[in-house]
PDB file of C-alpha atoms and ligand atoms in Angstrom:
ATOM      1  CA  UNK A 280    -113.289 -50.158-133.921  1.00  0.00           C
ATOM      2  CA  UNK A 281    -115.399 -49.077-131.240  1.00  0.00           C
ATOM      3  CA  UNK A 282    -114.372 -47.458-128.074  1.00  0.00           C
ATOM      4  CA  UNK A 283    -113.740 -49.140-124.730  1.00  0.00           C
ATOM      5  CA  UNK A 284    -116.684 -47.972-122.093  1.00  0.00           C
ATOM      6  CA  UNK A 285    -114.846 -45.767-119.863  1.00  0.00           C
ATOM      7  CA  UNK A 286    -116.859 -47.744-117.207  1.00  0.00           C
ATOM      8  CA  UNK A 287    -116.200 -51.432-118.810  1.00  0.00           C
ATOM      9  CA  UNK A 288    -113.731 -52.355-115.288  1.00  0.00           C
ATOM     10  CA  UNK A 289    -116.157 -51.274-113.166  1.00  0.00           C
ATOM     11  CA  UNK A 290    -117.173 -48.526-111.116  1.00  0.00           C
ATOM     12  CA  UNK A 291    -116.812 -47.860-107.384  1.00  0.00           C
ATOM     13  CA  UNK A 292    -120.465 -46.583-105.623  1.00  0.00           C
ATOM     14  CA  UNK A 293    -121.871 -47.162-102.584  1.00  0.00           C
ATOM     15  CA  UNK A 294    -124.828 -44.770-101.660  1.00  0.00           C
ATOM     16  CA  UNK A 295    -124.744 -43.141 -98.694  1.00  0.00           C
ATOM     17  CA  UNK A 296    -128.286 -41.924 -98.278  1.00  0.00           C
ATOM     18  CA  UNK A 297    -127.570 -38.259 -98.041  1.00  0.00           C
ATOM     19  CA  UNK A 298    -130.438 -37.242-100.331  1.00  0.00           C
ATOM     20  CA  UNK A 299    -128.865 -34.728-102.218  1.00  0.00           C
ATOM     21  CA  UNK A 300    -129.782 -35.891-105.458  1.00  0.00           C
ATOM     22  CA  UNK A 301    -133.236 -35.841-104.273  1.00  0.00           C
ATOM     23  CA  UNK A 302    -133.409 -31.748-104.046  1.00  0.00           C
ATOM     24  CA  UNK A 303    -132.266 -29.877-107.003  1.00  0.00           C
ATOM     25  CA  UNK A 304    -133.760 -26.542-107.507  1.00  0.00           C
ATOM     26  CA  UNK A 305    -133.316 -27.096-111.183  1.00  0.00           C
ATOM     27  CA  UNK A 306    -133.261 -30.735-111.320  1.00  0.00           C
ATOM     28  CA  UNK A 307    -136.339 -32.567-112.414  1.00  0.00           C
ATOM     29  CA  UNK A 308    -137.453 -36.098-111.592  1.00  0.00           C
ATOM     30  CA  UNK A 309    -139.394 -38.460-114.544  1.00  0.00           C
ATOM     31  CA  UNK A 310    -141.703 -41.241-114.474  1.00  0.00           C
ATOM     32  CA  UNK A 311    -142.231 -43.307-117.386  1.00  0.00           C
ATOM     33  CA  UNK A 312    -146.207 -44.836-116.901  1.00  0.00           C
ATOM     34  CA  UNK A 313    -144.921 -48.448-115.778  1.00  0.00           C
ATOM     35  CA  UNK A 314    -142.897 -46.194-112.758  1.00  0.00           C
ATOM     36  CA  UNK A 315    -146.163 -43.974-111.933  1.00  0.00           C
ATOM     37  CA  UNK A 316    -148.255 -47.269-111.945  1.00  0.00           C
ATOM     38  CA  UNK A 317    -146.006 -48.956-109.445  1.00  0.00           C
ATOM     39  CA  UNK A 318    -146.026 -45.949-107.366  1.00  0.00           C
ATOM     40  CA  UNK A 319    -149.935 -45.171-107.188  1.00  0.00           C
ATOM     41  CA  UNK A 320    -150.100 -49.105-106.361  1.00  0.00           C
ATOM     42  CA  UNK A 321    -147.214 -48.553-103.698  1.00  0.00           C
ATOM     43  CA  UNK A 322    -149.449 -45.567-102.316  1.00  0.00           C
ATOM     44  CA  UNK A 323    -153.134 -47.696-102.888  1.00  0.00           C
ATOM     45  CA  UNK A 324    -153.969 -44.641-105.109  1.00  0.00           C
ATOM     46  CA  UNK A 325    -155.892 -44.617-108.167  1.00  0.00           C
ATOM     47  CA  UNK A 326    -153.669 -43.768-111.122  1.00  0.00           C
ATOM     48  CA  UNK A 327    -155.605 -40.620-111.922  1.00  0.00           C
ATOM     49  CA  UNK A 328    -155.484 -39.294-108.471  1.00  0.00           C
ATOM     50  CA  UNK A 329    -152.135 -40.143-108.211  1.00  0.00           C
ATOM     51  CA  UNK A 330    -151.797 -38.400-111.615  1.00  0.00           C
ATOM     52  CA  UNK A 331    -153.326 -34.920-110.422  1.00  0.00           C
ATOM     53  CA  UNK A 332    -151.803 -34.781-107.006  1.00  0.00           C
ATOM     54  CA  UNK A 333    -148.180 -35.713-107.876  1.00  0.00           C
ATOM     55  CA  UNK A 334    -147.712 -34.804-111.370  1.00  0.00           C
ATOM     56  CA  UNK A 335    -146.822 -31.763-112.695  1.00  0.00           C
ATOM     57  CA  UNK A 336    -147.299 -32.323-116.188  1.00  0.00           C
ATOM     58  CA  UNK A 337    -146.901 -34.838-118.942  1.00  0.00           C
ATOM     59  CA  UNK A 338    -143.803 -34.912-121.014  1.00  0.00           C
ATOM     60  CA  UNK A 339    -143.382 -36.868-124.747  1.00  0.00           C
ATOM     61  CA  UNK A 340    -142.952 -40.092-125.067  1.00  0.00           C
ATOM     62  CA  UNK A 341    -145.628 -41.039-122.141  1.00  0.00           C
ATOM     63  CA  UNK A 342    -142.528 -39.313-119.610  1.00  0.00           C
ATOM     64  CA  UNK A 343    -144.669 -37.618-116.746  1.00  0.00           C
ATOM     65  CA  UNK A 344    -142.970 -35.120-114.460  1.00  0.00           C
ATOM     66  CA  UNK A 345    -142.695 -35.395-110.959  1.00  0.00           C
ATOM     67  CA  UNK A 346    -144.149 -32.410-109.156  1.00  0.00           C
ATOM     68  CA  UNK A 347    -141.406 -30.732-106.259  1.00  0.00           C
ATOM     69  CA  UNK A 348    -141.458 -28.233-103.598  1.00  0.00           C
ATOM     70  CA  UNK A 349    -140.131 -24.730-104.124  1.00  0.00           C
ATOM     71  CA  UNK A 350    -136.875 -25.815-102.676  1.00  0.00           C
ATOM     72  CA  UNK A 351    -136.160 -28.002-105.410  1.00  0.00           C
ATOM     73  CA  UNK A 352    -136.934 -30.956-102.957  1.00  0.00           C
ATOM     74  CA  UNK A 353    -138.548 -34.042-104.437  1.00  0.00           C
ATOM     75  CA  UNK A 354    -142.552 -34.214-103.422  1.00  0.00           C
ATOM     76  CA  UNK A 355    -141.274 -37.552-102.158  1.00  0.00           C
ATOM     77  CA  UNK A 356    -138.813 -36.644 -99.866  1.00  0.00           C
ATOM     78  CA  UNK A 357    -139.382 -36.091 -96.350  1.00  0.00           C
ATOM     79  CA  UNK A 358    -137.063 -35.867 -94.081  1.00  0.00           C
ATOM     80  CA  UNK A 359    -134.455 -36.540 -96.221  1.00  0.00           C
ATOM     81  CA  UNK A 360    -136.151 -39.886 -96.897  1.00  0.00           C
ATOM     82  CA  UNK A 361    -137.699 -41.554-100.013  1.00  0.00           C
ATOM     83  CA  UNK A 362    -141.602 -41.823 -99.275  1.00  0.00           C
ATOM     84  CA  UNK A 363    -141.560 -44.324-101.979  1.00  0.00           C
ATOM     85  CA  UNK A 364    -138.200 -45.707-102.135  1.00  0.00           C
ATOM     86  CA  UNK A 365    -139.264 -49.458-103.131  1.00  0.00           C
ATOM     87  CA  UNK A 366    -140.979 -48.482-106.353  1.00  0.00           C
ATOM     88  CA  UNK A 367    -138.893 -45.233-106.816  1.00  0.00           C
ATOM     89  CA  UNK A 368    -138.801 -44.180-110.753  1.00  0.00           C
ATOM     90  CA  UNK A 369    -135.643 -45.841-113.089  1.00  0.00           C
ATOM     91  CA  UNK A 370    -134.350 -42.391-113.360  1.00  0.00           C
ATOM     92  CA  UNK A 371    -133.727 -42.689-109.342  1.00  0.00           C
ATOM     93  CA  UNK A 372    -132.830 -46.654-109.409  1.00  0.00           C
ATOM     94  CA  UNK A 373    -130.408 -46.267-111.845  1.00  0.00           C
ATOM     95  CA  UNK A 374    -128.468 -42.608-110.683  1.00  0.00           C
ATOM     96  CA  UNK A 375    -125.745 -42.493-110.765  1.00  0.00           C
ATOM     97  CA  UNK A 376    -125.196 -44.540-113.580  1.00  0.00           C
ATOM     98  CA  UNK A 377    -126.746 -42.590-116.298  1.00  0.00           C
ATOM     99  CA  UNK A 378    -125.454 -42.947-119.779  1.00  0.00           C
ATOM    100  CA  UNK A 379    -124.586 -39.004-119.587  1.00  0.00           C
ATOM    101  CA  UNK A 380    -122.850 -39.592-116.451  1.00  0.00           C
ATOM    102  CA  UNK A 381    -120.882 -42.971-117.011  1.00  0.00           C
ATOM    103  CA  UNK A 382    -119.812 -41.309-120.418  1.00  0.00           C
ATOM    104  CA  UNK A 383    -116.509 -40.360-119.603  1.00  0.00           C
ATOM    105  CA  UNK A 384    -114.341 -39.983-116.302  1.00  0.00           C
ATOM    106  CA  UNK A 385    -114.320 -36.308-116.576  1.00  0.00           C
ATOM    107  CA  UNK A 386    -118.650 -36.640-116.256  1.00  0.00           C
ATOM    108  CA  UNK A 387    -118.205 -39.390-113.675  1.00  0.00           C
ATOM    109  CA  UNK A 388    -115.973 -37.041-111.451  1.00  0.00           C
ATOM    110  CA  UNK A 389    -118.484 -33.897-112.166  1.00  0.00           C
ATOM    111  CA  UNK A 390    -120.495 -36.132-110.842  1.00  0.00           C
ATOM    112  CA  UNK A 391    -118.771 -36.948-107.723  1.00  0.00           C
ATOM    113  CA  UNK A 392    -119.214 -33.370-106.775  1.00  0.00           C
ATOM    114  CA  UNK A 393    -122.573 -33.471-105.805  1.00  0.00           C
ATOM    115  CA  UNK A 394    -122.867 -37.314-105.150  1.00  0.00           C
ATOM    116  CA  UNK A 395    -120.571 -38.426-102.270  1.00  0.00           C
ATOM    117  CA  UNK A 396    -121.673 -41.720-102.889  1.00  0.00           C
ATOM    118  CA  UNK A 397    -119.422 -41.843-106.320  1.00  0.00           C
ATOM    119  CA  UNK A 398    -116.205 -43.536-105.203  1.00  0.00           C
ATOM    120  CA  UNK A 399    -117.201 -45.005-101.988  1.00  0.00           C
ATOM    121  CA  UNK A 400    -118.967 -49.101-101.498  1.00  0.00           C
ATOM    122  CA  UNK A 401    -118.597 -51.753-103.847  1.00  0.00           C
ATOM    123  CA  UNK A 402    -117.377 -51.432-107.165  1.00  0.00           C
ATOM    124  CA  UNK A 403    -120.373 -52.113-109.952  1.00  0.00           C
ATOM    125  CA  UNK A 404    -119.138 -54.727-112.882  1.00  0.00           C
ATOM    126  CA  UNK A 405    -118.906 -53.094-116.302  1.00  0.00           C
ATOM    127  CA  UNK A 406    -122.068 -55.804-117.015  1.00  0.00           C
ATOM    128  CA  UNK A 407    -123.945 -54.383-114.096  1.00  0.00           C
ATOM    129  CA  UNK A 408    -123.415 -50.685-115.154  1.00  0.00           C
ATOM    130  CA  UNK A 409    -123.981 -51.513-118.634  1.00  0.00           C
ATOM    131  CA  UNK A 410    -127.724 -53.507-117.409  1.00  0.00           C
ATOM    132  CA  UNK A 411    -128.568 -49.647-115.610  1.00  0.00           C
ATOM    133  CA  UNK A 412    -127.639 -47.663-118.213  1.00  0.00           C
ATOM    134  CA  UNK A 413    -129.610 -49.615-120.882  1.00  0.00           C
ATOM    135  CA  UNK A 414    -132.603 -49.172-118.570  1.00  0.00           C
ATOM    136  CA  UNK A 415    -132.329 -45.146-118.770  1.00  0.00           C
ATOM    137  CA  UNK A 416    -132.100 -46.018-122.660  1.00  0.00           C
ATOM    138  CA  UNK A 417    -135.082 -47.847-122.899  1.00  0.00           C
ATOM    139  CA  UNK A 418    -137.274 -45.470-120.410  1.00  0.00           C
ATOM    140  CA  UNK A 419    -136.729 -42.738-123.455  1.00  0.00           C
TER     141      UNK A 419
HETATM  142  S1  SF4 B 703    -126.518 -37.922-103.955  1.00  0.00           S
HETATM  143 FE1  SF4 B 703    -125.545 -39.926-104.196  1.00  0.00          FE
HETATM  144  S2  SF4 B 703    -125.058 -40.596-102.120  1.00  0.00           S
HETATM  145 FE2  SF4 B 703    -126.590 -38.941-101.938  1.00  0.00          FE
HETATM  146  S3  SF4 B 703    -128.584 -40.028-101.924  1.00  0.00           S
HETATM  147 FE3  SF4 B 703    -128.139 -39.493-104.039  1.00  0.00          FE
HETATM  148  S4  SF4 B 703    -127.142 -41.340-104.881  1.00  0.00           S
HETATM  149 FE4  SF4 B 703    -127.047 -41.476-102.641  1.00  0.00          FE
HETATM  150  S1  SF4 B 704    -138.816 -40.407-105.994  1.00  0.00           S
HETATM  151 FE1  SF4 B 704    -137.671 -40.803-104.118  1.00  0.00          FE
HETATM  152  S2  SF4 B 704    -135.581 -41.343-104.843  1.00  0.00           S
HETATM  153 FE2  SF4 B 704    -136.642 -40.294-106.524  1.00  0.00          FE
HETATM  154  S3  SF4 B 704    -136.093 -38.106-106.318  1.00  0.00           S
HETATM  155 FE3  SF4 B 704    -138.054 -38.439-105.242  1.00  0.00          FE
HETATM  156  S4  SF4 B 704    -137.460 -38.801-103.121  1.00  0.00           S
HETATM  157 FE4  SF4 B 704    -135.635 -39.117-104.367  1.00  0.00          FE
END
């Protein structure tokens, strides 16, 4: 029998806008092509410009990376703001509930470290969890 989703009664997570997840020196930041169209739209940028000025380089599976300052911050952060925030990437719709992360409570609380927004707002349904992480399947 398969095992209950640690996350099946819900999570609690209400984001506080700190923008931490947005600057990781070692963190990197993925567009699939539907999330780099929406954003060169966003911006009224050709894809290809869009390509060259904002991506560092193209992964497998059509997975382009995001291009970042040398502080680890986001290209699209400014002022500890999303330049881009309606059409941000899945990766950044869906954090924190990654299937890594929403794995087990001992990942969900690593998590909590460096997200304060992990145990604060609403809590998220087990269905509306399970909807975001099945979106960060999908993008792979
Ligand atoms: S680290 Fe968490 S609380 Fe801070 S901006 Fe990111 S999702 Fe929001
Ligand atoms: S695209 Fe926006 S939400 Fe995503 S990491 Fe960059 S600044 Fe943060």
């Amino acid at each position: 029998m398969p095992r209950e989703k640690f996350y099946k009664q819900g999570l609690k997570f209400g984001c506080t806008e700190c923008g931490q997840c947005c600057s990781h020196p070692d963190g990197v930041v993925e567009l699939t092509r539907q999330d780099m169209e929406n954003m060169a739209e966003y911006l009224a940028m050709d894809v290809g410009d869009f390509r060259e000025k904002f991506i560092l380089k193209a992964q497998k599976d059509d997975i382009f990376e995001l291009n970042s300052y040398e502080n680890g911050d986001c290209i699209f952060l400014e002022e500890g703001r999303c330049q881009v925030y309606p059409v941000r990437p899945v990766q950044c719709r869906t954090y924190p509930f990654w299937p890594e992360i929403v794995k087990s409570a001992y990942r969900w609380n690593a998590a909590a470290q460096v997200c304060p927004g992990i145990g604060e707002g609403r809590v998220w349904s087990g269905e509306e969890i399970e909807a975001l992480v099945k979106q960060m399947r999908r993008r792979k």
